CSV table of C-alpha atoms in Angstrom, one decimal:
chain,number,residue,atom,x,y,z
P,1,MET,CA,-4.8,-25.4,17.7
P,2,TYR,CA,-6.6,-26.3,14.4
P,3,ASP,CA,-10.1,-27.6,14.2
P,4,PRO,CA,-11.3,-29.2,10.8
P,5,THR,CA,-14.9,-28.6,11.6
P,6,VAL,CA,-14.6,-25.0,12.3
P,7,ALA,CA,-12.3,-24.7,9.2
P,8,ARG,CA,-14.9,-26.3,6.9
P,9,LEU,CA,-17.7,-24.1,8.3
P,10,THR,CA,-15.5,-21.0,7.7
P,11,TYR,CA,-14.5,-21.9,4.2
P,12,ARG,CA,-18.2,-22.6,3.4
P,13,ALA,CA,-19.1,-19.1,4.7
P,14,LEU,CA,-16.3,-17.3,2.9
P,15,LEU,CA,-16.8,-19.1,-0.4
P,16,GLY,CA,-20.4,-18.9,-0.6
P,17,ARG,CA,-21.8,-17.8,-4.0
P,18,ARG,CA,-22.2,-14.1,-3.3
P,19,ARG,CA,-18.9,-13.7,-1.3
P,20,ALA,CA,-17.0,-15.8,-3.8
P,21,LEU,CA,-18.2,-13.5,-6.7
P,22,ILE,CA,-16.9,-10.5,-4.7
P,23,LEU,CA,-13.6,-12.1,-4.0
P,24,CYS,CA,-13.2,-12.9,-7.7
P,25,ALA,CA,-14.0,-9.5,-9.0
P,26,LEU,CA,-10.7,-7.7,-8.3
P,27,PRO,CA,-8.4,-10.6,-9.4
P,28,VAL,CA,-10.2,-10.9,-12.7
P,29,LEU,CA,-10.0,-7.1,-13.1
P,30,LEU,CA,-6.4,-7.3,-12.4
P,31,ILE,CA,-5.7,-9.9,-15.1
P,32,VAL,CA,-7.9,-8.0,-17.7
P,33,ILE,CA,-6.0,-4.8,-17.0
P,34,SER,CA,-2.7,-6.6,-17.2
P,35,ALA,CA,-3.6,-8.2,-20.5
P,36,ALA,CA,-4.8,-4.8,-21.9
P,37,VAL,CA,-1.5,-3.0,-20.7
P,38,ARG,CA,0.6,-5.7,-22.2
P,39,GLY,CA,-1.3,-5.6,-25.5
P,40,PHE,CA,-1.0,-1.7,-25.7
P,41,THR,CA,2.6,-1.2,-24.4
P,42,GLY,CA,4.4,-4.5,-24.7
P,43,ALA,CA,6.5,-6.0,-22.0
P,44,ASP,CA,8.0,-3.2,-19.8
P,45,ASP,CA,9.5,-3.9,-16.4
P,46,GLN,CA,8.5,-0.4,-15.0
P,47,THR,CA,5.0,-0.7,-16.2
P,48,ALA,CA,4.7,-4.2,-14.7
P,49,ALA,CA,5.9,-2.9,-11.3
P,50,ASP,CA,3.5,0.1,-11.5
P,51,VAL,CA,0.5,-2.0,-12.2
P,52,LEU,CA,1.4,-4.8,-9.6
P,53,GLY,CA,2.3,-2.2,-6.9
P,54,GLY,CA,-0.5,0.4,-7.6
P,55,PHE,CA,-3.3,-2.0,-8.1
P,56,ALA,CA,-2.5,-5.5,-7.0
P,57,LEU,CA,-0.7,-4.8,-3.7
P,58,ALA,CA,-2.1,-1.4,-2.8
P,59,THR,CA,-5.8,-2.1,-3.6
P,60,MET,CA,-6.5,-5.8,-4.3
P,61,VAL,CA,-4.7,-7.5,-1.6
P,62,PRO,CA,-6.0,-5.3,1.4
P,63,ILE,CA,-9.6,-5.4,0.1
P,64,ILE,CA,-9.5,-9.2,-0.3
P,65,GLY,CA,-8.0,-9.3,3.3
P,66,VAL,CA,-10.8,-7.2,4.6
P,67,ILE,CA,-13.4,-9.5,3.0
P,68,ALA,CA,-11.7,-12.6,4.1
P,69,GLY,CA,-10.5,-11.5,7.5
P,70,THR,CA,-13.8,-10.0,8.8
P,71,GLY,CA,-16.0,-12.4,6.9
P,72,ALA,CA,-14.3,-15.3,8.8
P,73,ILE,CA,-16.1,-14.4,12.1
P,74,GLY,CA,-17.8,-11.1,11.8
P,75,PRO,CA,-21.1,-12.3,10.3
P,76,GLU,CA,-21.3,-15.1,12.9
P,77,ILE,CA,-21.0,-12.5,15.7
P,78,ASP,CA,-23.5,-10.1,14.0
P,79,ASP,CA,-26.3,-12.8,13.6
P,80,GLY,CA,-25.6,-14.4,16.8
P,81,SER,CA,-24.7,-17.9,15.5
P,82,VAL,CA,-21.3,-17.7,17.0
P,83,VAL,CA,-23.1,-18.8,20.3
P,84,TYR,CA,-23.6,-22.3,18.9
P,85,LEU,CA,-19.8,-22.4,18.0
P,86,LEU,CA,-18.8,-21.2,21.4
P,87,ALA,CA,-21.1,-23.8,23.0
P,88,LYS,CA,-18.8,-26.5,21.6
P,89,PRO,CA,-16.0,-27.8,23.8
P,90,LEU,CA,-13.3,-25.9,21.9
P,91,LYS,CA,-10.7,-23.5,23.3
P,92,ARG,CA,-11.3,-19.9,22.1
P,93,PRO,CA,-7.8,-19.6,20.7
P,94,THR,CA,-8.3,-22.7,18.7
P,95,ILE,CA,-11.4,-21.2,17.1
P,96,ILE,CA,-9.5,-17.9,16.3
P,97,PHE,CA,-6.4,-19.7,15.0
P,98,THR,CA,-8.4,-22.0,12.8
P,99,LYS,CA,-10.4,-19.0,11.3
P,100,LEU,CA,-7.1,-17.1,10.9
P,101,ILE,CA,-5.7,-20.0,8.9
P,102,VAL,CA,-8.7,-20.1,6.6
P,103,ALA,CA,-8.6,-16.3,6.2
P,104,ILE,CA,-5.0,-16.4,5.3
P,105,ALA,CA,-5.5,-19.2,2.8
P,106,VAL,CA,-8.4,-17.4,1.1
P,107,THR,CA,-6.6,-14.1,0.9
P,108,MET,CA,-3.5,-15.7,-0.5
P,109,ALA,CA,-5.4,-17.8,-3.1
P,110,PHE,CA,-7.4,-14.7,-4.3
P,111,SER,CA,-4.5,-12.2,-4.2
P,112,ALA,CA,-1.1,-13.8,-4.6
P,113,VAL,CA,-2.1,-16.2,-7.4
P,114,PRO,CA,-3.6,-13.6,-9.6
P,115,THR,CA,-0.6,-11.3,-8.8
P,116,PHE,CA,1.7,-13.8,-10.2
P,117,ILE,CA,-0.5,-14.5,-13.3
P,118,ALA,CA,-0.6,-10.7,-14.0
P,119,GLY,CA,3.1,-10.4,-13.5
P,120,MET,CA,3.8,-13.0,-16.0
P,121,ILE,CA,1.3,-11.4,-18.4
P,122,LEU,CA,2.9,-8.0,-18.0
P,123,ASN,CA,6.6,-8.9,-18.5
P,124,GLY,CA,7.1,-12.5,-18.1
P,125,ASN,CA,8.6,-12.1,-14.7
P,126,GLY,CA,11.4,-9.9,-16.0
P,127,GLN,CA,13.8,-8.9,-13.1
P,128,GLN,CA,11.8,-11.2,-10.9
P,129,ILE,CA,9.0,-8.6,-10.6
P,130,ALA,CA,6.2,-11.1,-10.7
P,131,VAL,CA,7.8,-13.3,-8.0
P,132,ALA,CA,8.7,-10.3,-5.9
P,133,TYR,CA,5.1,-8.9,-5.8
P,134,THR,CA,3.7,-12.5,-5.3
P,135,VAL,CA,6.0,-12.9,-2.3
P,136,ALA,CA,4.9,-9.5,-1.1
P,137,ALA,CA,1.2,-10.4,-1.5
P,138,LEU,CA,1.7,-13.7,0.4
P,139,VAL,CA,3.4,-11.9,3.3
P,140,ALA,CA,0.8,-9.1,3.4
P,141,SER,CA,-2.1,-11.7,3.3
P,142,ILE,CA,-0.9,-13.0,6.7
P,143,ALA,CA,-0.8,-9.7,8.4
P,144,TYR,CA,-4.1,-8.4,6.8
P,145,ALA,CA,-5.9,-11.6,7.7
P,146,ALA,CA,-4.9,-11.2,11.3
P,147,LEU,CA,-5.6,-7.6,11.5
P,148,PHE,CA,-9.0,-7.8,10.0
P,149,LEU,CA,-10.0,-11.0,11.8
P,150,LEU,CA,-9.3,-9.0,15.0
P,151,LEU,CA,-11.6,-6.1,13.7
P,152,GLY,CA,-14.2,-8.6,13.0
P,153,THR,CA,-14.1,-9.8,16.6
P,154,ILE,CA,-14.1,-6.4,18.3
P,155,THR,CA,-16.6,-4.3,16.2
P,156,ARG,CA,-19.6,-4.7,14.0
P,157,HIS,CA,-18.2,-2.1,11.6
P,158,ALA,CA,-15.1,-4.2,10.8
P,159,VAL,CA,-15.4,-3.8,7.1
P,160,VAL,CA,-15.6,0.0,7.3
P,161,PHE,CA,-12.6,0.2,9.7
P,162,GLY,CA,-10.7,-2.2,7.5
P,163,LEU,CA,-11.3,-0.2,4.3
P,164,VAL,CA,-10.4,3.0,6.1
P,165,TYR,CA,-7.1,1.6,7.1
P,166,ALA,CA,-6.3,0.0,3.7
P,167,LEU,CA,-7.6,2.8,1.4
P,168,VAL,CA,-7.3,5.9,3.6
P,169,TRP,CA,-4.5,5.3,5.9
P,170,GLU,CA,-2.1,3.2,3.6
P,171,ALA,CA,-3.1,4.7,0.3
P,172,LEU,CA,-3.9,8.3,1.2
P,173,PHE,CA,-1.9,9.2,4.2
P,174,GLY,CA,0.9,6.8,3.1
P,175,SER,CA,1.3,8.8,0.0
P,176,LEU,CA,1.4,12.2,1.8
P,177,VAL,CA,2.9,11.5,5.2
P,178,SER,CA,6.2,9.6,5.1
P,179,GLY,CA,5.9,8.6,8.8
P,180,ALA,CA,2.6,6.9,8.2
P,181,ARG,CA,4.4,4.4,5.9
P,182,THR,CA,6.2,2.9,8.8
P,183,LEU,CA,2.8,1.7,10.1
P,184,SER,CA,1.8,0.2,6.6
P,185,VAL,CA,1.4,-3.6,6.0
P,186,GLN,CA,2.0,-2.6,2.3
P,187,GLN,CA,5.4,-1.2,3.1
P,188,TRP,CA,6.4,-4.1,5.3
P,189,ALA,CA,5.4,-6.5,2.5
P,190,LEU,CA,7.3,-4.4,-0.1
P,191,ALA,CA,10.5,-4.6,2.0
P,192,VAL,CA,10.3,-8.4,1.7
P,193,GLY,CA,9.5,-8.2,-2.0
P,194,HIS,CA,12.5,-5.9,-2.5
P,195,GLU,CA,14.8,-8.6,-1.2
P,196,VAL,CA,13.6,-10.9,-4.0
P,197,THR,CA,14.5,-8.4,-6.9
P,198,GLY,CA,17.5,-6.8,-5.4
P,199,GLY,CA,16.8,-3.8,-7.7
P,200,ASP,CA,15.0,-0.5,-7.6
P,201,LEU,CA,11.8,-1.5,-9.2
P,202,VAL,CA,10.3,-2.7,-5.9
P,203,THR,CA,11.1,-0.4,-3.1
P,204,SER,CA,10.0,0.3,0.5
P,205,ASP,CA,10.3,3.0,3.0
P,206,VAL,CA,10.8,0.4,5.7
P,207,GLY,CA,13.9,-1.6,6.2
P,208,LEU,CA,13.7,-5.4,6.1
P,209,PRO,CA,14.6,-6.1,9.7
P,210,THR,CA,12.0,-3.6,10.9
P,211,ALA,CA,9.5,-4.8,8.5
P,212,THR,CA,10.0,-8.4,9.6
P,213,VAL,CA,9.7,-7.7,13.3
P,214,LEU,CA,6.5,-5.6,12.7
P,215,LEU,CA,4.9,-8.3,10.6
P,216,VAL,CA,5.5,-10.9,13.2
P,217,VAL,CA,4.4,-8.7,16.2
P,218,VAL,CA,1.3,-7.4,14.5
P,219,THR,CA,0.2,-10.9,13.4
P,220,VAL,CA,0.9,-12.5,16.8
P,221,LEU,CA,-0.6,-9.7,18.8
P,222,ALA,CA,-3.7,-9.4,16.7
P,223,THR,CA,-4.3,-13.1,16.9
P,224,TRP,CA,-3.8,-13.2,20.6
P,225,TYR,CA,-6.1,-10.3,21.3
P,226,ALA,CA,-8.8,-11.7,19.1
P,227,GLY,CA,-8.7,-14.8,21.2
P,228,GLN,CA,-9.0,-12.7,24.3
P,229,LYS,CA,-11.9,-10.8,22.9
P,230,LEU,CA,-13.7,-14.0,21.9
P,231,ARG,CA,-13.3,-15.3,25.5
P,232,THR,CA,-14.8,-12.2,26.8
P,233,LEU,CA,-17.6,-12.5,24.4
P,234,THR,CA,-18.3,-15.9,25.8
P,235,LEU,CA,-18.4,-14.7,29.4
P,236,ALA,CA,-20.8,-11.9,28.4
P,237,GLY,CA,-23.1,-14.4,26.7
P,238,GLU,CA,-23.1,-16.6,29.7
P,239,GLU,CA,-23.9,-13.7,32.0
């Protein structure tokens, strides 16, 4: 289910000079903001939770997920180079699964690691806040990568739709309509993070059992359907 050659090509595409600069921008900004906040306000648990929840998990993680998830396959479909990959004797689910692993790894590296560093800067992991948001970022990275990889497979406007979901649905509608939070990867991840702290600084509107089920179902279904769409794309190209 995992092909090293496909993985190497995907890493090379995602970590090219231009895309790597984009991926680094938000993590660097998070760390700079965290250092500035710590310098001005000192170590404060509530402030740390606000920064990590409001910027790291709500903004940085989904945007990096969009870049990594859609970038793992979208550009190849757009420029037609995916045809050369599909001509290889590889099963389509193997291609999708390999690209998903790469997208998850990149999303985790550029989101969870800086989240932990920022948390340590803000309050030294007081009340396990840094660890809780790091775990939430890791969990969210998996679901976001799967969702946005699927978008990259089914539409040429995957980045736009991904940003609409992350910044409009989760951030805007999620703050205004309580029911929308049930369909939010961010809230599912927060439910997992809440279990790490056991306190009230990391909260979620979704219970842990529901969040766990939805995370698994969305990840599996998105990966499966992306494989099906890639198979359809192959048939269309052959016709």
